[in-house]
Amino acid sequence: MKPRSSFGFVAVFMLFVLIATIKIQNEHLKIDLRASQLRGQQQVTGRRGLEGLPRGIVEETSDLELKPLWEKSRSTKEDSDSCNALLAMAVGISQKQNVDRIVSKFMMENCSAVLFHYDGNVDGWQDLSWNNKVIHVVAQNQTKWWFAKRFMHPDVVSTYDHIFLWDEDLGVDNFNPKRYLEIMLSEGLEISQPALDPNKSTDIHHRITVRNQRRRVHRRIYSRHGSLNCSSASKGPPCTGWVEGMAPVFSQAAWRCVWYLIQNDLIHGWGLDMKLGYCAQGDRTKKVGVIDKEYVVHQGIPTLGGPSPNKPPRRSLDMRTKVRRQSTAELAKFKERWNKAVQEDKKWRDPFDDLVSRRSR
């Protein structure tokens, strides 16, 4: 009887193994099928309206590089030392001196740059050595998020490995873009920002952005101060997985996601920083970080809608108040849209809820 019972046990065990194997294979098949369907949908969408063209002639991407009108000249991007990154800033002539310092740092490392002029003044930059080497886009009283949504579609900037979407009031005396990108790559970061010098910065809103002199990079803070309670158990902003909107740097993959997150009509970008971690291409506690080794100074100068030589101080103050009021209203709209999207998309699951539940087991 013992051999028969042993054989029965083995048979039952093998049956369970077979059933489990079939289930796993079935799940993999479902995943592969969904991926195949998605690729097919993307191909169909990408080809829509292009049926009259042979596939090989379709140019799907572009860049922001200047091209010569006549004889082919050697492109600076052919240089193996090129940083292959794009600096994009919304700028006004009142910050010309500071913008010059920022752009010069990037041009020295053979990066590309696009300036979005929100005050309509383009001619005032012509005396700068790099002026004819960058792209200039003009639109009156628009923010960097407005410009980015309209002129930095992922297919337009797909040739760049990294995107710097910066404010114009950053001091860069202790910042080198090439060294910064080397750190970002070696640390496996998809979204980052340079740390802020606490001794010289006049406008620091979040502790996680403050430079830690003893670190190369930090991804979280530990703090119990007021309503802020950040510990090793914290799994999201503003304790970890978070950067501020003033000086974010994105990998190509992260930017493709972030561009779709930017709302076309919410031009101030308030609320985006709290959701950027969803574009980190993985665990935001690991893929998002603040780089301490290369740091900047946030000067906190109100420019767009701020003081102007042509406006009396009282009017400028009123405009800043209106800008802040609009920003606050947009933040509420963004939160409402996010919550509505989450509620309506029955197939979407918050990846960080799953992460928290797995780690708490």
PDB file of C-alpha atoms in Angstrom, residues 43-333:
ATOM      1  CA  GLN A  43       1.502  51.500 -35.536  1.00  0.00           C
ATOM      2  CA  VAL A  44      -2.010  52.075 -36.846  1.00  0.00           C
ATOM      3  CA  THR A  45      -2.222  55.437 -35.071  1.00  0.00           C
ATOM      4  CA  GLY A  46       1.213  56.424 -36.321  1.00  0.00           C
ATOM      5  CA  ARG A  47       0.338  55.450 -39.892  1.00  0.00           C
ATOM      6  CA  ARG A  48      -3.082  57.103 -39.917  1.00  0.00           C
ATOM      7  CA  GLY A  49      -3.217  59.459 -42.889  1.00  0.00           C
ATOM      8  CA  LEU A  50       0.142  58.204 -44.178  1.00  0.00           C
ATOM      9  CA  GLU A  51      -1.172  55.315 -46.235  1.00  0.00           C
ATOM     10  CA  GLY A  52      -0.165  57.102 -49.442  1.00  0.00           C
ATOM     11  CA  LEU A  53       3.531  57.080 -48.433  1.00  0.00           C
ATOM     12  CA  PRO A  54       5.989  54.184 -48.599  1.00  0.00           C
ATOM     13  CA  ARG A  55       6.989  53.279 -45.041  1.00  0.00           C
ATOM     14  CA  GLY A  56      10.687  53.936 -45.591  1.00  0.00           C
ATOM     15  CA  ILE A  57      10.175  57.625 -46.416  1.00  0.00           C
ATOM     16  CA  VAL A  58       8.288  58.390 -43.186  1.00  0.00           C
ATOM     17  CA  GLU A  59      10.429  60.533 -40.836  1.00  0.00           C
ATOM     18  CA  GLU A  60       8.917  60.109 -37.374  1.00  0.00           C
ATOM     19  CA  THR A  61      11.204  62.354 -35.318  1.00  0.00           C
ATOM     20  CA  SER A  62      12.895  65.743 -35.438  1.00  0.00           C
ATOM     21  CA  ASP A  63      15.279  67.856 -33.351  1.00  0.00           C
ATOM     22  CA  LEU A  64      16.093  71.460 -32.481  1.00  0.00           C
ATOM     23  CA  GLU A  65      19.416  71.637 -34.315  1.00  0.00           C
ATOM     24  CA  LEU A  66      20.156  74.465 -36.734  1.00  0.00           C
ATOM     25  CA  LYS A  67      20.952  73.343 -40.307  1.00  0.00           C
ATOM     26  CA  PRO A  68      23.121  75.217 -42.861  1.00  0.00           C
ATOM     27  CA  LEU A  69      21.477  76.780 -45.914  1.00  0.00           C
ATOM     28  CA  TRP A  70      24.347  75.865 -48.203  1.00  0.00           C
ATOM     29  CA  GLU A  71      27.410  73.588 -48.142  1.00  0.00           C
ATOM     30  CA  LYS A  72      27.278  70.880 -45.501  1.00  0.00           C
ATOM     31  CA  SER A  73      29.301  71.841 -42.492  1.00  0.00           C
ATOM     32  CA  ARG A  74      30.483  69.560 -39.719  1.00  0.00           C
ATOM     33  CA  SER A  75      27.806  69.395 -37.049  1.00  0.00           C
ATOM     34  CA  THR A  76      28.916  70.042 -33.496  1.00  0.00           C
ATOM     35  CA  LYS A  77      26.763  67.082 -32.498  1.00  0.00           C
ATOM     36  CA  GLU A  78      29.207  64.764 -34.257  1.00  0.00           C
ATOM     37  CA  ASP A  79      31.663  65.452 -31.459  1.00  0.00           C
ATOM     38  CA  SER A  80      31.939  62.386 -29.239  1.00  0.00           C
ATOM     39  CA  ASP A  81      32.256  64.696 -26.206  1.00  0.00           C
ATOM     40  CA  SER A  82      28.846  66.250 -26.861  1.00  0.00           C
ATOM     41  CA  CYS A  83      26.547  66.104 -23.849  1.00  0.00           C
ATOM     42  CA  ASN A  84      23.601  65.349 -26.165  1.00  0.00           C
ATOM     43  CA  ALA A  85      21.246  67.257 -23.878  1.00  0.00           C
ATOM     44  CA  LEU A  86      18.798  70.084 -24.453  1.00  0.00           C
ATOM     45  CA  LEU A  87      18.512  73.125 -22.207  1.00  0.00           C
ATOM     46  CA  ALA A  88      15.104  74.803 -22.417  1.00  0.00           C
ATOM     47  CA  MET A  89      14.235  77.996 -20.532  1.00  0.00           C
ATOM     48  CA  ALA A  90      11.576  80.681 -20.578  1.00  0.00           C
ATOM     49  CA  VAL A  91      13.505  83.944 -20.416  1.00  0.00           C
ATOM     50  CA  GLY A  92      13.075  87.699 -20.241  1.00  0.00           C
ATOM     51  CA  ILE A  93      15.568  90.428 -21.070  1.00  0.00           C
ATOM     52  CA  SER A  94      15.664  91.576 -17.426  1.00  0.00           C
ATOM     53  CA  GLN A  95      17.511  88.334 -16.600  1.00  0.00           C
ATOM     54  CA  LYS A  96      19.896  88.548 -19.560  1.00  0.00           C
ATOM     55  CA  GLN A  97      23.083  88.506 -17.479  1.00  0.00           C
ATOM     56  CA  ASN A  98      22.106  85.439 -15.494  1.00  0.00           C
ATOM     57  CA  VAL A  99      20.747  83.590 -18.541  1.00  0.00           C
ATOM     58  CA  ASP A 100      24.055  84.287 -20.301  1.00  0.00           C
ATOM     59  CA  ARG A 101      25.932  82.536 -17.502  1.00  0.00           C
ATOM     60  CA  ILE A 102      23.619  79.518 -17.630  1.00  0.00           C
ATOM     61  CA  VAL A 103      23.595  79.105 -21.422  1.00  0.00           C
ATOM     62  CA  SER A 104      27.372  79.649 -21.650  1.00  0.00           C
ATOM     63  CA  LYS A 105      27.940  76.726 -19.273  1.00  0.00           C
ATOM     64  CA  PHE A 106      25.857  74.431 -21.483  1.00  0.00           C
ATOM     65  CA  MET A 107      27.349  75.674 -24.763  1.00  0.00           C
ATOM     66  CA  MET A 108      30.858  75.042 -23.433  1.00  0.00           C
ATOM     67  CA  GLU A 109      29.890  71.387 -23.038  1.00  0.00           C
ATOM     68  CA  ASN A 110      28.472  71.268 -26.571  1.00  0.00           C
ATOM     69  CA  CYS A 111      24.841  70.989 -25.462  1.00  0.00           C
ATOM     70  CA  SER A 112      21.860  72.389 -27.360  1.00  0.00           C
ATOM     71  CA  ALA A 113      19.566  75.156 -26.133  1.00  0.00           C
ATOM     72  CA  VAL A 114      16.187  76.675 -26.873  1.00  0.00           C
ATOM     73  CA  LEU A 115      15.076  79.958 -25.322  1.00  0.00           C
ATOM     74  CA  PHE A 116      11.414  80.816 -24.958  1.00  0.00           C
ATOM     75  CA  HIS A 117      11.016  84.598 -24.845  1.00  0.00           C
ATOM     76  CA  TYR A 118       7.983  85.538 -22.773  1.00  0.00           C
ATOM     77  CA  ASP A 119       8.555  89.313 -23.073  1.00  0.00           C
ATOM     78  CA  GLY A 120       8.799  89.481 -26.870  1.00  0.00           C
ATOM     79  CA  ASN A 121      12.358  90.832 -26.766  1.00  0.00           C
ATOM     80  CA  VAL A 122      14.624  88.762 -29.031  1.00  0.00           C
ATOM     81  CA  ASP A 123      16.849  91.485 -30.502  1.00  0.00           C
ATOM     82  CA  GLY A 124      18.273  92.347 -27.093  1.00  0.00           C
ATOM     83  CA  TRP A 125      20.248  89.093 -27.019  1.00  0.00           C
ATOM     84  CA  GLN A 126      22.124  89.534 -30.291  1.00  0.00           C
ATOM     85  CA  ASP A 127      25.363  90.748 -28.717  1.00  0.00           C
ATOM     86  CA  LEU A 128      25.917  87.447 -26.915  1.00  0.00           C
ATOM     87  CA  SER A 129      28.384  85.031 -28.517  1.00  0.00           C
ATOM     88  CA  TRP A 130      26.011  82.053 -28.455  1.00  0.00           C
ATOM     89  CA  ASN A 131      22.916  83.917 -29.692  1.00  0.00           C
ATOM     90  CA  ASN A 132      22.987  82.495 -33.227  1.00  0.00           C
ATOM     91  CA  LYS A 133      23.642  78.961 -31.987  1.00  0.00           C
ATOM     92  CA  VAL A 134      20.381  78.537 -30.048  1.00  0.00           C
ATOM     93  CA  ILE A 135      16.738  78.389 -31.055  1.00  0.00           C
ATOM     94  CA  HIS A 136      14.569  81.400 -30.144  1.00  0.00           C
ATOM     95  CA  VAL A 137      10.794  81.088 -29.749  1.00  0.00           C
ATOM     96  CA  VAL A 138       8.610  84.086 -28.888  1.00  0.00           C
ATOM     97  CA  ALA A 139       5.181  84.272 -27.246  1.00  0.00           C
ATOM     98  CA  GLN A 140       4.069  87.085 -24.969  1.00  0.00           C
ATOM     99  CA  ASN A 141       3.540  86.296 -21.256  1.00  0.00           C
ATOM    100  CA  GLN A 142       3.733  82.498 -21.452  1.00  0.00           C
ATOM    101  CA  THR A 143       5.364  80.062 -19.025  1.00  0.00           C
ATOM    102  CA  LYS A 144       7.938  77.350 -19.696  1.00  0.00           C
ATOM    103  CA  TRP A 145       5.222  74.700 -19.352  1.00  0.00           C
ATOM    104  CA  TRP A 146       3.139  76.400 -22.050  1.00  0.00           C
ATOM    105  CA  PHE A 147       6.162  76.506 -24.360  1.00  0.00           C
ATOM    106  CA  ALA A 148       7.220  72.945 -23.565  1.00  0.00           C
ATOM    107  CA  LYS A 149       3.788  71.531 -24.340  1.00  0.00           C
ATOM    108  CA  ARG A 150       3.727  73.230 -27.756  1.00  0.00           C
ATOM    109  CA  PHE A 151       7.343  73.049 -28.911  1.00  0.00           C
ATOM    110  CA  MET A 152       8.903  70.050 -27.134  1.00  0.00           C
ATOM    111  CA  HIS A 153       6.804  67.081 -28.206  1.00  0.00           C
ATOM    112  CA  PRO A 154       8.745  63.872 -27.427  1.00  0.00           C
ATOM    113  CA  ASP A 155       9.188  63.141 -31.149  1.00  0.00           C
ATOM    114  CA  VAL A 156      10.714  66.595 -31.671  1.00  0.00           C
ATOM    115  CA  VAL A 157      13.285  66.193 -28.887  1.00  0.00           C
ATOM    116  CA  SER A 158      13.815  62.423 -29.158  1.00  0.00           C
ATOM    117  CA  THR A 159      17.435  62.787 -30.284  1.00  0.00           C
ATOM    118  CA  TYR A 160      18.411  64.241 -26.895  1.00  0.00           C
ATOM    119  CA  ASP A 161      19.277  61.897 -24.044  1.00  0.00           C
ATOM    120  CA  HIS A 162      18.310  64.459 -21.413  1.00  0.00           C
ATOM    121  CA  ILE A 163      16.073  67.516 -21.128  1.00  0.00           C
ATOM    122  CA  PHE A 164      16.837  70.406 -18.752  1.00  0.00           C
ATOM    123  CA  LEU A 165      13.622  72.408 -18.289  1.00  0.00           C
ATOM    124  CA  TRP A 166      14.889  75.230 -16.106  1.00  0.00           C
ATOM    125  CA  ASP A 167      13.853  78.567 -14.659  1.00  0.00           C
ATOM    126  CA  GLU A 168      15.981  81.577 -15.529  1.00  0.00           C
ATOM    127  CA  ASP A 169      16.905  82.661 -11.981  1.00  0.00           C
ATOM    128  CA  LEU A 170      19.404  79.912 -11.134  1.00  0.00           C
ATOM    129  CA  GLY A 171      23.008  80.596 -10.151  1.00  0.00           C
ATOM    130  CA  VAL A 172      25.373  78.093 -11.755  1.00  0.00           C
ATOM    131  CA  ASP A 173      28.821  78.976 -10.384  1.00  0.00           C
ATOM    132  CA  ASN A 174      29.099  75.462  -8.882  1.00  0.00           C
ATOM    133  CA  PHE A 175      27.372  73.569 -11.661  1.00  0.00           C
ATOM    134  CA  ASN A 176      28.780  71.689 -14.645  1.00  0.00           C
ATOM    135  CA  PRO A 177      26.228  70.015 -16.963  1.00  0.00           C
ATOM    136  CA  LYS A 178      28.594  67.295 -18.173  1.00  0.00           C
ATOM    137  CA  ARG A 179      29.596  66.202 -14.682  1.00  0.00           C
ATOM    138  CA  TYR A 180      25.962  66.420 -13.633  1.00  0.00           C
ATOM    139  CA  LEU A 181      24.842  64.037 -16.367  1.00  0.00           C
ATOM    140  CA  GLU A 182      27.652  61.620 -15.553  1.00  0.00           C
ATOM    141  CA  ILE A 183      26.334  61.409 -11.989  1.00  0.00           C
ATOM    142  CA  MET A 184      22.726  61.104 -13.137  1.00  0.00           C
ATOM    143  CA  LEU A 185      23.611  58.190 -15.413  1.00  0.00           C
ATOM    144  CA  SER A 186      25.827  56.399 -12.914  1.00  0.00           C
ATOM    145  CA  GLU A 187      23.106  56.654 -10.253  1.00  0.00           C
ATOM    146  CA  GLY A 188      20.415  55.331 -12.593  1.00  0.00           C
ATOM    147  CA  LEU A 189      18.223  58.426 -12.224  1.00  0.00           C
ATOM    148  CA  GLU A 190      15.465  59.142 -14.737  1.00  0.00           C
ATOM    149  CA  ILE A 191      14.326  62.406 -13.125  1.00  0.00           C
ATOM    150  CA  SER A 192      16.562  64.680 -11.076  1.00  0.00           C
ATOM    151  CA  GLN A 193      17.426  68.223 -10.090  1.00  0.00           C
ATOM    152  CA  PRO A 194      20.571  69.921  -8.798  1.00  0.00           C
ATOM    153  CA  ALA A 195      20.514  70.593  -5.067  1.00  0.00           C
ATOM    154  CA  LEU A 196      20.026  74.155  -3.822  1.00  0.00           C
ATOM    155  CA  ASP A 197      22.759  75.962  -1.900  1.00  0.00           C
ATOM    156  CA  PRO A 198      21.087  76.738   1.451  1.00  0.00           C
ATOM    157  CA  ASN A 199      23.517  79.562   2.255  1.00  0.00           C
ATOM    158  CA  LYS A 200      22.879  81.604  -0.893  1.00  0.00           C
ATOM    159  CA  SER A 201      19.428  80.572  -2.109  1.00  0.00           C
ATOM    160  CA  THR A 202      16.725  83.047  -1.161  1.00  0.00           C
ATOM    161  CA  ASP A 203      13.690  80.953  -2.042  1.00  0.00           C
ATOM    162  CA  ILE A 204      13.705  77.345  -0.764  1.00  0.00           C
ATOM    163  CA  HIS A 205      10.267  75.772  -0.385  1.00  0.00           C
ATOM    164  CA  HIS A 206      11.049  72.105   0.270  1.00  0.00           C
ATOM    165  CA  ARG A 207      13.726  70.523   2.455  1.00  0.00           C
ATOM    166  CA  ILE A 208      14.415  67.698   0.027  1.00  0.00           C
ATOM    167  CA  THR A 209      15.922  70.201  -2.435  1.00  0.00           C
ATOM    168  CA  VAL A 210      18.533  71.466   0.065  1.00  0.00           C
ATOM    169  CA  ARG A 211      22.109  70.399  -0.626  1.00  0.00           C
ATOM    170  CA  ASN A 212      23.664  67.756   1.603  1.00  0.00           C
ATOM    171  CA  GLN A 213      27.387  68.510   1.590  1.00  0.00           C
ATOM    172  CA  ARG A 214      28.270  64.965   2.685  1.00  0.00           C
ATOM    173  CA  ARG A 215      26.416  63.258  -0.142  1.00  0.00           C
ATOM    174  CA  ARG A 216      26.824  62.879  -3.882  1.00  0.00           C
ATOM    175  CA  VAL A 217      23.106  62.282  -4.392  1.00  0.00           C
ATOM    176  CA  HIS A 218      20.153  61.985  -2.037  1.00  0.00           C
ATOM    177  CA  ARG A 219      16.771  60.446  -2.787  1.00  0.00           C
ATOM    178  CA  ARG A 220      14.912  61.099   0.464  1.00  0.00           C
ATOM    179  CA  ILE A 221      14.910  63.183   3.626  1.00  0.00           C
ATOM    180  CA  TYR A 222      14.284  62.282   7.246  1.00  0.00           C
ATOM    181  CA  SER A 223      12.400  64.982   9.113  1.00  0.00           C
ATOM    182  CA  ARG A 224       9.762  65.518  11.773  1.00  0.00           C
ATOM    183  CA  HIS A 225       8.936  69.197  11.557  1.00  0.00           C
ATOM    184  CA  GLY A 226       5.404  70.554  11.753  1.00  0.00           C
ATOM    185  CA  SER A 227       3.173  68.689   9.319  1.00  0.00           C
ATOM    186  CA  LEU A 228       6.212  67.108   7.615  1.00  0.00           C
ATOM    187  CA  ASN A 229       6.848  63.569   8.805  1.00  0.00           C
ATOM    188  CA  CYS A 230       9.462  61.863   6.648  1.00  0.00           C
ATOM    189  CA  SER A 231      11.025  58.555   7.643  1.00  0.00           C
ATOM    190  CA  SER A 232      12.423  55.419   6.052  1.00  0.00           C
ATOM    191  CA  ALA A 233       8.807  54.241   5.708  1.00  0.00           C
ATOM    192  CA  SER A 234       7.894  57.216   3.476  1.00  0.00           C
ATOM    193  CA  LYS A 235       7.268  56.120  -0.110  1.00  0.00           C
ATOM    194  CA  GLY A 236       6.340  59.348  -1.893  1.00  0.00           C
ATOM    195  CA  PRO A 237       6.500  63.157  -2.106  1.00  0.00           C
ATOM    196  CA  PRO A 238       7.606  65.360  -0.514  1.00  0.00           C
ATOM    197  CA  CYS A 239       9.814  62.902   1.407  1.00  0.00           C
ATOM    198  CA  THR A 240      11.134  60.851  -1.522  1.00  0.00           C
ATOM    199  CA  GLY A 241      10.617  60.321  -5.246  1.00  0.00           C
ATOM    200  CA  TRP A 242      10.254  64.052  -5.812  1.00  0.00           C
ATOM    201  CA  VAL A 243      11.920  67.093  -7.404  1.00  0.00           C
ATOM    202  CA  GLU A 244      10.729  70.680  -7.657  1.00  0.00           C
ATOM    203  CA  GLY A 245       9.526  72.317 -10.858  1.00  0.00           C
ATOM    204  CA  MET A 246      12.190  75.042 -10.999  1.00  0.00           C
ATOM    205  CA  ALA A 247      15.096  72.935 -12.305  1.00  0.00           C
ATOM    206  CA  PRO A 248      14.025  69.420 -13.314  1.00  0.00           C
ATOM    207  CA  VAL A 249      16.156  67.221 -15.571  1.00  0.00           C
ATOM    208  CA  PHE A 250      14.512  64.344 -17.446  1.00  0.00           C
ATOM    209  CA  SER A 251      15.791  61.327 -19.314  1.00  0.00           C
ATOM    210  CA  GLN A 252      14.375  60.862 -22.802  1.00  0.00           C
ATOM    211  CA  ALA A 253      12.001  58.138 -21.589  1.00  0.00           C
ATOM    212  CA  ALA A 254      10.836  60.180 -18.609  1.00  0.00           C
ATOM    213  CA  TRP A 255      10.208  63.251 -20.770  1.00  0.00           C
ATOM    214  CA  ARG A 256       7.994  61.253 -23.135  1.00  0.00           C
ATOM    215  CA  CYS A 257       5.777  60.506 -20.151  1.00  0.00           C
ATOM    216  CA  VAL A 258       5.998  63.986 -18.580  1.00  0.00           C
ATOM    217  CA  TRP A 259       4.984  65.727 -21.816  1.00  0.00           C
ATOM    218  CA  TYR A 260       1.694  63.849 -21.757  1.00  0.00           C
ATOM    219  CA  LEU A 261       1.236  64.720 -18.080  1.00  0.00           C
ATOM    220  CA  ILE A 262       1.493  68.474 -18.791  1.00  0.00           C
ATOM    221  CA  GLN A 263      -2.014  69.871 -19.203  1.00  0.00           C
ATOM    222  CA  ASN A 264      -2.441  72.020 -22.298  1.00  0.00           C
ATOM    223  CA  ASP A 265      -4.436  74.772 -20.567  1.00  0.00           C
ATOM    224  CA  LEU A 266      -2.836  74.715 -17.092  1.00  0.00           C
ATOM    225  CA  ILE A 267       0.196  76.820 -17.946  1.00  0.00           C
ATOM    226  CA  HIS A 268       1.727  77.344 -14.489  1.00  0.00           C
ATOM    227  CA  GLY A 269       2.422  73.654 -13.920  1.00  0.00           C
ATOM    228  CA  TRP A 270       1.393  73.629 -10.265  1.00  0.00           C
ATOM    229  CA  GLY A 271       0.813  70.083  -9.032  1.00  0.00           C
ATOM    230  CA  LEU A 272       2.979  68.448 -11.685  1.00  0.00           C
ATOM    231  CA  ASP A 273       5.887  68.004  -9.276  1.00  0.00           C
ATOM    232  CA  MET A 274       3.810  65.719  -7.048  1.00  0.00           C
ATOM    233  CA  LYS A 275       3.096  63.397  -9.984  1.00  0.00           C
ATOM    234  CA  LEU A 276       6.443  63.380 -11.813  1.00  0.00           C
ATOM    235  CA  GLY A 277       7.412  60.175 -10.012  1.00  0.00           C
ATOM    236  CA  TYR A 278       4.830  58.281 -12.076  1.00  0.00           C
ATOM    237  CA  CYS A 279       7.079  59.002 -15.081  1.00  0.00           C
ATOM    238  CA  ALA A 280      10.253  57.681 -13.417  1.00  0.00           C
ATOM    239  CA  GLN A 281      10.186  54.420 -15.413  1.00  0.00           C
ATOM    240  CA  GLY A 282      10.124  52.367 -12.240  1.00  0.00           C
ATOM    241  CA  ASP A 283      10.420  52.834  -8.485  1.00  0.00           C
ATOM    242  CA  ARG A 284      10.395  56.593  -7.874  1.00  0.00           C
ATOM    243  CA  THR A 285      12.266  56.145  -4.573  1.00  0.00           C
ATOM    244  CA  LYS A 286      15.229  54.922  -6.633  1.00  0.00           C
ATOM    245  CA  LYS A 287      14.793  56.618 -10.031  1.00  0.00           C
ATOM    246  CA  VAL A 288      14.199  60.183  -8.770  1.00  0.00           C
ATOM    247  CA  GLY A 289      16.870  62.106  -6.893  1.00  0.00           C
ATOM    248  CA  VAL A 290      18.573  65.370  -5.988  1.00  0.00           C
ATOM    249  CA  ILE A 291      22.218  65.672  -7.037  1.00  0.00           C
ATOM    250  CA  ASP A 292      24.314  67.319  -4.306  1.00  0.00           C
ATOM    251  CA  LYS A 293      27.708  67.278  -5.992  1.00  0.00           C
ATOM    252  CA  GLU A 294      26.616  69.716  -8.716  1.00  0.00           C
ATOM    253  CA  TYR A 295      24.416  72.353  -7.128  1.00  0.00           C
ATOM    254  CA  VAL A 296      22.800  75.701  -7.938  1.00  0.00           C
ATOM    255  CA  VAL A 297      21.511  78.827  -6.222  1.00  0.00           C
ATOM    256  CA  HIS A 298      17.825  79.677  -6.451  1.00  0.00           C
ATOM    257  CA  GLN A 299      17.662  83.459  -6.540  1.00  0.00           C
ATOM    258  CA  GLY A 300      13.867  83.575  -6.242  1.00  0.00           C
ATOM    259  CA  ILE A 301      13.433  86.530  -8.594  1.00  0.00           C
ATOM    260  CA  PRO A 302       9.821  87.058  -9.758  1.00  0.00           C
ATOM    261  CA  THR A 303      10.112  87.740 -13.474  1.00  0.00           C
ATOM    262  CA  LEU A 304       7.084  86.638 -15.494  1.00  0.00           C
ATOM    263  CA  GLY A 305       4.376  89.001 -14.292  1.00  0.00           C
ATOM    264  CA  GLY A 306       6.923  90.651 -11.985  1.00  0.00           C
ATOM    265  CA  PRO A 307       8.596  94.071 -11.828  1.00  0.00           C
ATOM    266  CA  SER A 308       9.313  95.809 -15.121  1.00  0.00           C
ATOM    267  CA  PRO A 309      10.931  99.164 -15.949  1.00  0.00           C
ATOM    268  CA  ASN A 310       7.798 100.068 -17.903  1.00  0.00           C
ATOM    269  CA  LYS A 311       5.352  99.318 -15.082  1.00  0.00           C
ATOM    270  CA  PRO A 312       4.878 101.133 -11.767  1.00  0.00           C
ATOM    271  CA  PRO A 313       5.651  98.971  -8.681  1.00  0.00           C
ATOM    272  CA  ARG A 314       2.019  98.819  -7.559  1.00  0.00           C
ATOM    273  CA  ARG A 315       0.866  97.422 -10.907  1.00  0.00           C
ATOM    274  CA  SER A 316       3.636  94.800 -10.856  1.00  0.00           C
ATOM    275  CA  LEU A 317       2.575  93.734  -7.357  1.00  0.00           C
ATOM    276  CA  ASP A 318      -1.020  93.383  -8.498  1.00  0.00           C
ATOM    277  CA  MET A 319       0.089  91.254 -11.451  1.00  0.00           C
ATOM    278  CA  ARG A 320       2.085  88.906  -9.203  1.00  0.00           C
ATOM    279  CA  THR A 321      -0.970  88.522  -6.978  1.00  0.00           C
ATOM    280  CA  LYS A 322      -3.072  87.614 -10.003  1.00  0.00           C
ATOM    281  CA  VAL A 323      -0.453  85.115 -11.186  1.00  0.00           C
ATOM    282  CA  ARG A 324      -0.411  83.390  -7.797  1.00  0.00           C
ATOM    283  CA  ARG A 325      -4.203  83.333  -7.674  1.00  0.00           C
ATOM    284  CA  GLN A 326      -4.305  81.748 -11.135  1.00  0.00           C
ATOM    285  CA  SER A 327      -1.632  79.220 -10.162  1.00  0.00           C
ATOM    286  CA  THR A 328      -3.618  78.189  -7.089  1.00  0.00           C
ATOM    287  CA  ALA A 329      -6.772  77.759  -9.161  1.00  0.00           C
ATOM    288  CA  GLU A 330      -4.872  75.638 -11.696  1.00  0.00           C
ATOM    289  CA  LEU A 331      -3.518  73.442  -8.895  1.00  0.00           C
ATOM    290  CA  ALA A 332      -7.063  72.676  -7.788  1.00  0.00           C
ATOM    291  CA  LYS A 333      -8.054  71.854 -11.382  1.00  0.00           C
TER     292      LYS A 333
END
